[in-house]
GROMACS .gro file of C-alpha atoms in nm:
model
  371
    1UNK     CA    1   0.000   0.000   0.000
    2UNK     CA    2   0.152   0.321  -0.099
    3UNK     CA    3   0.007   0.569   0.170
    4UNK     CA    4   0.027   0.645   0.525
    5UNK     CA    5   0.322   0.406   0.573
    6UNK     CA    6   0.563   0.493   0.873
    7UNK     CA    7   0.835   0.320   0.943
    8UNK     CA    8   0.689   0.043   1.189
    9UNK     CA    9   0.378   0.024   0.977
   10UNK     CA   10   0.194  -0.248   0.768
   11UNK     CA   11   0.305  -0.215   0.437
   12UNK     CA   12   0.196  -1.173   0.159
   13UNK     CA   13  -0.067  -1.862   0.317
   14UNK     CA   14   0.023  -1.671   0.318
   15UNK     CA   15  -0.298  -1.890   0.230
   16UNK     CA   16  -0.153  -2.054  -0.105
   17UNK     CA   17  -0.290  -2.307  -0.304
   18UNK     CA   18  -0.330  -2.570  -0.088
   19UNK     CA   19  -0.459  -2.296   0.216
   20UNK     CA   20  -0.177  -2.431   0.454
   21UNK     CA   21   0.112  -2.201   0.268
   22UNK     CA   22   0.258  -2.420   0.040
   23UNK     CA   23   0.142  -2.485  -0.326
   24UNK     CA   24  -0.097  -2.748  -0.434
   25UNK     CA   25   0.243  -2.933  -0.599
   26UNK     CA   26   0.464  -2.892  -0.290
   27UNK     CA   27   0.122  -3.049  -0.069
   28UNK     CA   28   0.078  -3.331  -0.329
   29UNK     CA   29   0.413  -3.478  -0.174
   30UNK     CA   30   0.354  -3.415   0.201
   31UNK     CA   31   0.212  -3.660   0.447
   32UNK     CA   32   0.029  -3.678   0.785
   33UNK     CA   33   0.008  -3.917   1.016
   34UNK     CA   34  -0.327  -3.966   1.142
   35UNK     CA   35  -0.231  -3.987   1.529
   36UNK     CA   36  -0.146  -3.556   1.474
   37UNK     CA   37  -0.416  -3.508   1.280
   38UNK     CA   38  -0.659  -3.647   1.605
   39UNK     CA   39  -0.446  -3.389   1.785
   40UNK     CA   40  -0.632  -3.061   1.622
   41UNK     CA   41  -0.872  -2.955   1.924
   42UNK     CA   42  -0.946  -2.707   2.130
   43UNK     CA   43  -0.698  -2.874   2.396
   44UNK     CA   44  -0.414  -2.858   2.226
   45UNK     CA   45  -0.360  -2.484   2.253
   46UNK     CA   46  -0.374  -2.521   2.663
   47UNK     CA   47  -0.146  -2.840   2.714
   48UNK     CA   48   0.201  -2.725   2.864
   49UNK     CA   49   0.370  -2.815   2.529
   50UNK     CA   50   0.115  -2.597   2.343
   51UNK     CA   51   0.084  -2.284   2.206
   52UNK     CA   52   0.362  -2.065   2.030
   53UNK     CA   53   0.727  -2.208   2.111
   54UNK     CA   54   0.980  -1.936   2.019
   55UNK     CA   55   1.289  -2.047   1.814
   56UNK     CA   56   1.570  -1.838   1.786
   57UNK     CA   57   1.669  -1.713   1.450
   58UNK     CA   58   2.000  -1.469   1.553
   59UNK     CA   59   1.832  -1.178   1.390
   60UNK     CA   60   1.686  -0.861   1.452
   61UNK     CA   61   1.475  -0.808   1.144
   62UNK     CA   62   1.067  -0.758   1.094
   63UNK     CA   63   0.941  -1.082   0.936
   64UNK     CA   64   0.625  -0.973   0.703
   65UNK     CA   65   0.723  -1.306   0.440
   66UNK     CA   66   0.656  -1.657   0.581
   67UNK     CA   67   0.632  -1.985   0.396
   68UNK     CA   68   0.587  -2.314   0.568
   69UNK     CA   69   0.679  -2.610   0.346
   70UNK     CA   70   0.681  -2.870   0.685
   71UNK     CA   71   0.726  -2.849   1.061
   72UNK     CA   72   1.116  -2.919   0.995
   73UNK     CA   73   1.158  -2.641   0.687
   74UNK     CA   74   1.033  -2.268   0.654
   75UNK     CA   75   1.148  -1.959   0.506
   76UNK     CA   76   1.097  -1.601   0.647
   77UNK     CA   77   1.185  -1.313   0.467
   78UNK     CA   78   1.204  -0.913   0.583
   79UNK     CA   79   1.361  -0.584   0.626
   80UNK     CA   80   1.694  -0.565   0.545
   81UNK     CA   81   1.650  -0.762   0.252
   82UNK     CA   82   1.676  -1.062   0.496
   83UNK     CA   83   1.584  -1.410   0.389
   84UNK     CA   84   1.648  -1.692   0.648
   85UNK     CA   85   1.559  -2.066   0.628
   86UNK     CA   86   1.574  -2.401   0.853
   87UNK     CA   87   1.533  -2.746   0.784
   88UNK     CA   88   1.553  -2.867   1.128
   89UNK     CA   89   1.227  -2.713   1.307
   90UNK     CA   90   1.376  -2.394   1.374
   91UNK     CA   91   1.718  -2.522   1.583
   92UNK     CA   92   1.910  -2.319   1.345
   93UNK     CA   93   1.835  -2.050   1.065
   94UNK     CA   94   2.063  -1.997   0.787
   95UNK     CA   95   2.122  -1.652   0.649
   96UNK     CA   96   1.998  -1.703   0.282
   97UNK     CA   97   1.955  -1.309   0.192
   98UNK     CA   98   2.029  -1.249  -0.168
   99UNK     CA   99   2.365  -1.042  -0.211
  100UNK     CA  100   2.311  -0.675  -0.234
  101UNK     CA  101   1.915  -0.685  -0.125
  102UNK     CA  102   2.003  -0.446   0.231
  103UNK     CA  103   1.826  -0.234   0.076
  104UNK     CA  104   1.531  -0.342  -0.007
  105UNK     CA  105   1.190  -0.483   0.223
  106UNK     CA  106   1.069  -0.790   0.197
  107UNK     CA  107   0.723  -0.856   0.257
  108UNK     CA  108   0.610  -1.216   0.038
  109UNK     CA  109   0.771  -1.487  -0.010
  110UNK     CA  110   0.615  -1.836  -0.135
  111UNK     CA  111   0.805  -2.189  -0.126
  112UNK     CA  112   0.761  -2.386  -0.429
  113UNK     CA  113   0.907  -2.691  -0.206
  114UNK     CA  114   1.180  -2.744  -0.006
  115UNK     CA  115   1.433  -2.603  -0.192
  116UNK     CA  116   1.293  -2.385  -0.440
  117UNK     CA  117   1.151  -1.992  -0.347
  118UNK     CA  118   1.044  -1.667  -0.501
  119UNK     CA  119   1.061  -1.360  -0.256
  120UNK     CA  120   0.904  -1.005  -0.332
  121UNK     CA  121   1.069  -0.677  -0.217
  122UNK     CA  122   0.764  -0.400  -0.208
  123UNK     CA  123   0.797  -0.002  -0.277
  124UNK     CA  124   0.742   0.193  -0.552
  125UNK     CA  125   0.892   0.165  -0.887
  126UNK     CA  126   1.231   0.012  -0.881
  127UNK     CA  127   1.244  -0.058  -0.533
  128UNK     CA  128   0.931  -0.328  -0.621
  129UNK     CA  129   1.167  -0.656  -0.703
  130UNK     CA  130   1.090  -1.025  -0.749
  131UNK     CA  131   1.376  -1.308  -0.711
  132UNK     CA  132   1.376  -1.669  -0.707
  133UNK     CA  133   1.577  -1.905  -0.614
  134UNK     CA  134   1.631  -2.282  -0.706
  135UNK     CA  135   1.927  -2.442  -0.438
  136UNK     CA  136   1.774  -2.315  -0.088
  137UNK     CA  137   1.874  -1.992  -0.147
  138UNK     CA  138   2.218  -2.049  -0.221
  139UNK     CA  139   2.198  -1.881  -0.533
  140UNK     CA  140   1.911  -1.593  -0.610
  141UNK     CA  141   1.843  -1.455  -0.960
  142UNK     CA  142   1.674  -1.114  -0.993
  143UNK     CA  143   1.334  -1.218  -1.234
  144UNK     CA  144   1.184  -0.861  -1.206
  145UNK     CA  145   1.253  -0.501  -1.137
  146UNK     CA  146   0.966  -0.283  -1.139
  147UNK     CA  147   1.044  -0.034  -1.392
  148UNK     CA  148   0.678   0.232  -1.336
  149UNK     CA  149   0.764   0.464  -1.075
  150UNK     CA  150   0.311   0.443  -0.997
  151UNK     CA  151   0.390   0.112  -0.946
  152UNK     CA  152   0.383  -0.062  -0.617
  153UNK     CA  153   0.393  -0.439  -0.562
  154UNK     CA  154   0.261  -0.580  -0.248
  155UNK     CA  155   0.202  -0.951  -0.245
  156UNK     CA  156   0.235  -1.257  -0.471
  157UNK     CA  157   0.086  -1.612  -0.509
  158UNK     CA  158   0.118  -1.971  -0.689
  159UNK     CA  159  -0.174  -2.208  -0.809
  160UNK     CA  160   0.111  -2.433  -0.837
  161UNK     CA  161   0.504  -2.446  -0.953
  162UNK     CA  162   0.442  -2.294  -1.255
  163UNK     CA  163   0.197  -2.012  -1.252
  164UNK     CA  164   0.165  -1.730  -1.006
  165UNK     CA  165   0.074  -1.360  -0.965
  166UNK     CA  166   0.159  -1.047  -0.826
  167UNK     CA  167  -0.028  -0.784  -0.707
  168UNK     CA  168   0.028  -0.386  -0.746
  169UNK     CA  169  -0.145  -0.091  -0.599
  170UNK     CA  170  -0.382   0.056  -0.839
  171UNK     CA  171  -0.197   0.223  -1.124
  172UNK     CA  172  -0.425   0.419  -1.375
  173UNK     CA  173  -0.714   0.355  -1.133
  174UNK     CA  174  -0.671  -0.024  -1.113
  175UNK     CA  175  -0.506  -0.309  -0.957
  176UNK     CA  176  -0.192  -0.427  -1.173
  177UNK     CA  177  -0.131  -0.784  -1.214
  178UNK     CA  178   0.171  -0.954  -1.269
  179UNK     CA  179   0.173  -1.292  -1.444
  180UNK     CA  180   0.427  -1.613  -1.454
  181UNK     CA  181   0.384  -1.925  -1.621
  182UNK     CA  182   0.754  -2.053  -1.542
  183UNK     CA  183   0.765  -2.062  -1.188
  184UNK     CA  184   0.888  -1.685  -1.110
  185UNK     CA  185   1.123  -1.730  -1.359
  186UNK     CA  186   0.994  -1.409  -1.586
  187UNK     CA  187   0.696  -1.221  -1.575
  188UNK     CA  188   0.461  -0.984  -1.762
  189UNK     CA  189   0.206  -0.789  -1.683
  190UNK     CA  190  -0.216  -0.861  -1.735
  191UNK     CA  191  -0.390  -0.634  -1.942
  192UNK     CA  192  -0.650  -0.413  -1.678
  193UNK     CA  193  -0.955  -0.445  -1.928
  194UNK     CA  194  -1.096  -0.749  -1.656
  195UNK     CA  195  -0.994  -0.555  -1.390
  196UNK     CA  196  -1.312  -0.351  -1.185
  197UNK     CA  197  -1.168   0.044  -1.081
  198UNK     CA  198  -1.026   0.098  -0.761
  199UNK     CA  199  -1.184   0.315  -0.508
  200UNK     CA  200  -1.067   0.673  -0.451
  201UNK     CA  201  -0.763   0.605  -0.186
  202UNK     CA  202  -0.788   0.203  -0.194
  203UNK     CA  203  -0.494   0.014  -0.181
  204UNK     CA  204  -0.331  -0.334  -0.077
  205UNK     CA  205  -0.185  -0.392   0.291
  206UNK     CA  206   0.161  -0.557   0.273
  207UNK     CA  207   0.151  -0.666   0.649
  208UNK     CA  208   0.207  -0.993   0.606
  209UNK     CA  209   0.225  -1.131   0.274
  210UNK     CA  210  -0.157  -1.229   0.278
  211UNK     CA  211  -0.318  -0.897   0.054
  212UNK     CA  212  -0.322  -1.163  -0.222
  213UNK     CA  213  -0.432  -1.563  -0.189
  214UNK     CA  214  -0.487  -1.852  -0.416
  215UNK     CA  215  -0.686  -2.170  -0.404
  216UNK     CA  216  -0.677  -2.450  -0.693
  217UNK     CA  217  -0.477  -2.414  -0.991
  218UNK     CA  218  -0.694  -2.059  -1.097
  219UNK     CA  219  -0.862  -1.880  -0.827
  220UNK     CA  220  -0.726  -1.588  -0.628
  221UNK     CA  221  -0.838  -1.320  -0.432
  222UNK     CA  222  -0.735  -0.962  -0.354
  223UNK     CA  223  -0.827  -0.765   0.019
  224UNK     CA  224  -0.856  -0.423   0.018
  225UNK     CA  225  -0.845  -0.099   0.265
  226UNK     CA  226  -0.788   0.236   0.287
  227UNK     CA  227  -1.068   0.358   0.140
  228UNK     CA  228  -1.464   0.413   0.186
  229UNK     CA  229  -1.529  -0.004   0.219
  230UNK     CA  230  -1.307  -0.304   0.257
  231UNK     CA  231  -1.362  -0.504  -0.037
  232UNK     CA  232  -1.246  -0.850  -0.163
  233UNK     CA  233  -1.140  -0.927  -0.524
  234UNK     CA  234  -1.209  -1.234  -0.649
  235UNK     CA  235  -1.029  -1.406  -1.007
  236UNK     CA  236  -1.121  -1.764  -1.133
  237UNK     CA  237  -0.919  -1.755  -1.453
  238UNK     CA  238  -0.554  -1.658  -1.290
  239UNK     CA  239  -0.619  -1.278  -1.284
  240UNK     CA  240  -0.694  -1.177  -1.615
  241UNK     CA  241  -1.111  -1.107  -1.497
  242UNK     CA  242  -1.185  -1.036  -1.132
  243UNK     CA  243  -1.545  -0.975  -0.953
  244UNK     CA  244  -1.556  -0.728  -0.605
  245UNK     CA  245  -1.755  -0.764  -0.328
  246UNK     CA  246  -1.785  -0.498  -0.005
  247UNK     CA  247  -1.754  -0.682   0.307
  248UNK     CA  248  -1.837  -0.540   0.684
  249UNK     CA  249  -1.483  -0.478   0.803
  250UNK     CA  250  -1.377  -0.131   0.948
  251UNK     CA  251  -1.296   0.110   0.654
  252UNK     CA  252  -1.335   0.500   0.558
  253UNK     CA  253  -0.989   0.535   0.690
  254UNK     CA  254  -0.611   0.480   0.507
  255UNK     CA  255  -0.500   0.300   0.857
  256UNK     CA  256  -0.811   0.062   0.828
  257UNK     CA  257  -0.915  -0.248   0.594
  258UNK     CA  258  -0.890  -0.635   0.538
  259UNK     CA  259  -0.445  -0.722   0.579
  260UNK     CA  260  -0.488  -1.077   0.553
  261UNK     CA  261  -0.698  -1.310   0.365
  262UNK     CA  262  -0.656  -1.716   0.434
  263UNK     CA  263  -0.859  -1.968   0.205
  264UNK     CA  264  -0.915  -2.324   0.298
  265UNK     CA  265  -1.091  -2.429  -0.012
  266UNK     CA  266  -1.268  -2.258  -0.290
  267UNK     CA  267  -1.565  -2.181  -0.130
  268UNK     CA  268  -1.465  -2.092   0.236
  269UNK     CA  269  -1.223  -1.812   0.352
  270UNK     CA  270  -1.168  -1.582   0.662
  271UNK     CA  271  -1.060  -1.235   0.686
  272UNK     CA  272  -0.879  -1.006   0.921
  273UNK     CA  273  -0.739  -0.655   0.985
  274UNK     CA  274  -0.892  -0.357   1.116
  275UNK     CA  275  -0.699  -0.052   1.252
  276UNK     CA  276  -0.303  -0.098   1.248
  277UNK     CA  277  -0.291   0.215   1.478
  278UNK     CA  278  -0.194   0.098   1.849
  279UNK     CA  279  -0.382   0.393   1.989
  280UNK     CA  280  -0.722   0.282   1.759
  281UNK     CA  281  -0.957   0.034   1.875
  282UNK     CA  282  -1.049  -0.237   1.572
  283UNK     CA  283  -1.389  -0.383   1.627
  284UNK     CA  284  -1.561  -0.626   1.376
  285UNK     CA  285  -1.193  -0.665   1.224
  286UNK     CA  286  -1.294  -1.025   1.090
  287UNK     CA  287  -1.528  -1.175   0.853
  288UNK     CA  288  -1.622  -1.492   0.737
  289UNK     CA  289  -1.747  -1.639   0.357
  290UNK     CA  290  -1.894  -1.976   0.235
  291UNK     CA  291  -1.929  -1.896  -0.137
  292UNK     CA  292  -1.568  -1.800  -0.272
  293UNK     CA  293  -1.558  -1.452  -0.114
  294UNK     CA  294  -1.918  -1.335  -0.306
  295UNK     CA  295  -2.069  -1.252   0.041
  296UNK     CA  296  -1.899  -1.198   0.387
  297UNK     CA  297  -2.081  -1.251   0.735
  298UNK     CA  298  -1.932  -1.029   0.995
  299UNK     CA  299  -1.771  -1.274   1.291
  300UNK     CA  300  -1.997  -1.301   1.582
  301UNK     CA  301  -1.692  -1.255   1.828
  302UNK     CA  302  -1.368  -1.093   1.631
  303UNK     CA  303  -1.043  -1.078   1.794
  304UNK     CA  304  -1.058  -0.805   2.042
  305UNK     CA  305  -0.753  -0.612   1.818
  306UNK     CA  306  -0.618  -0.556   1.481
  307UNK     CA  307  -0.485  -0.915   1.321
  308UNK     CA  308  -0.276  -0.870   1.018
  309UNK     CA  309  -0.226  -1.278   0.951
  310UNK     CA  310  -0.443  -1.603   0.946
  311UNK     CA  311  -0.400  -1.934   0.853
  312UNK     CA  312  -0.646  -2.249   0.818
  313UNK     CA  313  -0.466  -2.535   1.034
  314UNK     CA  314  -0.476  -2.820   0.814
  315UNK     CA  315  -0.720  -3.132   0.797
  316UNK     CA  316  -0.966  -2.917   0.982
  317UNK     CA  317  -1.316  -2.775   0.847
  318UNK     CA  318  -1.345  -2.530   1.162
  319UNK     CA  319  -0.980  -2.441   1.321
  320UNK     CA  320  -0.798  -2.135   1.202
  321UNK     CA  321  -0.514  -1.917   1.353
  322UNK     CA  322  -0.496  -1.518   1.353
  323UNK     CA  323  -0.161  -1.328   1.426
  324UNK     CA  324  -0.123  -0.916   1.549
  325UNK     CA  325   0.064  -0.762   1.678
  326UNK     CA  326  -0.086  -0.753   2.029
  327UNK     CA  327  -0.136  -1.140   1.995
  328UNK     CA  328  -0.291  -1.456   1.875
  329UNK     CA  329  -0.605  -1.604   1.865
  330UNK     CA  330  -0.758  -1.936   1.751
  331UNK     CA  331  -1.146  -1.968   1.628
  332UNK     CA  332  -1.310  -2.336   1.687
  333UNK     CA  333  -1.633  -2.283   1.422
  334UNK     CA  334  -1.475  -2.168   1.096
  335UNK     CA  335  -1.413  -1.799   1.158
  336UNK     CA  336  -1.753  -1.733   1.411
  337UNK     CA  337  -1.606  -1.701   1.727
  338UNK     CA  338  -1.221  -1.630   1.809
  339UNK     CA  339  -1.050  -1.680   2.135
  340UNK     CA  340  -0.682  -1.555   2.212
  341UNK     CA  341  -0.461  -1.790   2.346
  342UNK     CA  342  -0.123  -1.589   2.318
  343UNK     CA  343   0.004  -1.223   2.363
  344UNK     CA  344   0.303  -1.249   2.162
  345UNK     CA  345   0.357  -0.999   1.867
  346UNK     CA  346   0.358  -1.138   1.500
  347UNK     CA  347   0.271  -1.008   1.144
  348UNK     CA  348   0.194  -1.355   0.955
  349UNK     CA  349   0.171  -1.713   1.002
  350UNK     CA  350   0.112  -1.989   0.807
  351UNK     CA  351   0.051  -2.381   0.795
  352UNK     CA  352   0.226  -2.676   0.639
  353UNK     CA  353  -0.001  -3.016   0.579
  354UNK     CA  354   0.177  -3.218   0.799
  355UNK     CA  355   0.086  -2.942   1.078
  356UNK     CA  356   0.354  -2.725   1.089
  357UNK     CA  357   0.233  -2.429   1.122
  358UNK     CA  358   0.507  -2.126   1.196
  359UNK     CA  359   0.448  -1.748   1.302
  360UNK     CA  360   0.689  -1.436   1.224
  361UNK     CA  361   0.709  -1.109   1.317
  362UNK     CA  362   0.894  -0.813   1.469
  363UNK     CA  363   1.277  -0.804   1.576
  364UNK     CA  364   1.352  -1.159   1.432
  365UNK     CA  365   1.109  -1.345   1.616
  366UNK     CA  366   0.985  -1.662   1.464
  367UNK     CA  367   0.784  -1.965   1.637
  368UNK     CA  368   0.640  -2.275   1.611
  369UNK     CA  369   0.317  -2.434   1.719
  370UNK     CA  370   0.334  -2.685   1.948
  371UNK     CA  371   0.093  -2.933   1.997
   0.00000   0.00000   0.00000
C-alpha cells in the first residue's frame, strides 16, 4: 500500500494453493500421520507443550514473508533484505539473503518446495523486485525489477510451480497484475480491461504477505483498505477477470481495511485486519465467507484487536489461527467465534499439511506451534 506508511507500519498462506502455505504441488508430496491429525482440538492450545514455542533465528529483522513447506523447513523473509531458512524445526536458521538486497523490504515470499523460493521486495517503482531461487537460497536470480515509478507491488501467489501472480497498488485507477507461467522465472504484466476500478484512496496492505491468496490451480483473491469499504477481489481464470464484493470490516480510513486473507478451499475463507494504529480500537476486524468470497458474514466474536495474519490449520473444516501484533487467537467454528490464546507480537503465520504451522514477526522473532 503506498500511503500512510511509517516506518513500523503495515506495508503476503500466506494462504496458497493448498490454504496451509505451500502450493498445491509442494502439498501433493507431504504426508500426515493420522495420530497428529486427532491432535487438532481445542486442547491442544492449553497443554504445557502448546501454544507458540519461540525459536531463535540470531536476527533482529521484521518478518512480514513466511512460507511453511513442513514443521522441519520454513522460510521467512524481511527488512533488510533478509531471507532466512531451517530445515531442522527452527534449531538453526541460515542466512539465505540475496547479495546486495540491504536495501530493499521484503514482505512475500512463497516456497515452491523445499528447496525452491520466489521472494518479493515491495515499494514503488524500482524498489518493487521479485527473485527466485532454485538451491535453498544459495543462489538468487533477480526475475523482475519494477520499472513504473506508480507502481507498487505488495504480495504474490502460486496455483502451483508454474503459474503465479503479483499484485500492485492501483496504477491508472486499477489493480496491476503480474503474471508467470515458469515458476517466477519471468513475468509480464495482465492487461486491466478485466480488472473492476479501484476506489478513490484504496490500496493493498503488505503486512504480512496475505493482501493476495490462491486456491486451486486458478482462483485468487485480492483484500482491500484504505478507502470508503473493505472489499475483496475475487479471479477464477488466474487474474486476467476479477469480480468485487464490499464486506463489513472497518474502513473510511487509510489506517483501516482487510491485511490478511486465508482460504481453505474454494468456497470458504476468513478475513482479518482492522486498525493498524496501536492507539485505535479495531472492532468487527474479521469476517467470514462460504461462497468464494461473493458474500462476507461479519464474525460473531472478532479478535478483540487488529490481526494482520491467518491461517487455516490443516485437515480441519473449523480451526484457524490469527496473528497481530498484540497477539494470537484461535477460532473453533470456521471464523464465528475467536478466542486468544497468546500475547506475543507477529505479522503472519502460516501452515504446512503435515501441521507445521510457523508465526513471524517483529525483531527476528519466529515460532512454532506446538501441539
Amino acid at each position: 500500500m503506498a500511503v500512510a506508511r511509517p516506518a513500523n507500519a503495515p506495508v503476503g498462506a500466506t494462504s496458497s494453493p493448498a490454504s496451509y502455505g505451500m502450493t498445491s504441488a509442494a502439498a501433493s508430496h507431504a504426508t500426515t500421520p493420522a495420530p497428529a491429525r486427532d491432535l487438532l482440538t481445542a486442547g491442544s492450545f492449553t497443554t504445557p507443550h502448546g501454544g507458540w514455542r519461540l525459536k531463535d533465528s540470531g536476527s533482529t529483522a521484521r518478518f512480514r514473508g513466511l512460507a511453511a513447506v513442513s514443521r522441519t523447513t520454513a522460510w521467512v523473509a524481511g527488512t533488510g533484505g533478509t531471507v532466512l531458512r531451517t530445515k531442522d524445526g527452527g534449531k538453526h536458521w541460515r542466512n539465505i539473503s540475496p547479495p546486495g538486497a540491504d536495501a530493499l523490504e521484503f514482505r512475500d515470499i512463497e516456497a515452491l518446495d523445499a528447496r525452491r523460493a520466489v521472494v518479493l521486495a515491495i515499494g514503488e517503482g524500482a524498489a518493487s523486485r521479485v527473485f527466485r531461487t532454485d538451491d535453498a537460497g544459495a543462489t538468487w536470480t533477480e526475475s523482475f525489477r519494477n520499472p513504473d515509478p506508480r507502481a507498487f507491488y505488495d504480495c504474490l501467489t502460486f496455483f502451483d510451480r508454474r503459474h503465479g501472480i503479483a499484485l500492485s497498488d492501483p496504477v491508472d485507477g486499477k489493480y496491476r497484475i503480474l503474471s508467470t507461467g515458469d515458476g517466477g522465472r519471468s513475468w509480464r504484466v495482465l492487461p486491466s480491461d478485466g480488472m473492476p476500478p479501484a476506489q478513490q484512496g484504496e490500496a493493498a496492505f503488505a503486512a504480512s504477505g496475505q493482501c493476495l491468496v490462491s486456491a486451486g490451480s486458478r482462483d485468487a483473491w485480492i483484500a482491500t483498505g484504505g478507502a470508503a469499504t473493505a472489499r475483496v477481489l475475487h479471479t477464477a481464470d488466474r487474474g486476467r477477470t476479477w469480480t468485487v464484493t464490499d464486506t463489513p470490516l472497518p474502513a473510511g480510513d487509510p489506517a483501516r481495511g482487510i491485511f490478511a486473507l486465508a482460504v481453505r478451499d474454494r468456497g470458504h475463507a476468513l478475513a482479518v485486519g482492522g486498525d493498524y494504529r496501536a492507539d485505535q480500537p479495531s472492532p468487527h476486524a474479521a469476517a467470514v465467507s462460504d461462497d468464494a468470497g461473493a458474500t462476507w458474514t461479519p464474525a460473531a466474536a472478532p479478535p478483540k484487536a487488529y490481526r494482520s495474519g491467518a491461517a487455516w490449520l490443516p485437515h480441519s473444516r473449523h480451526l484457524a489461527l490469527a496473528v497481530g501484533p498484540t497477539g494470537s487467537d484461535l477460532t473453533l467454528d470456521g471464523g464465528h467465534t475467536w478466542h486468544t490464546f497468546d500475547t506475543g507480537s507477529y505479522d503472519t503465520v502460516d501452515c504446512a499439511p503435515d501441521l507445521g504451522c510457523w508465526a513471524a514477526g517483529e525483531k527476528g522473532r519466529i515460532a512454532r506451534l506446538g501441539w
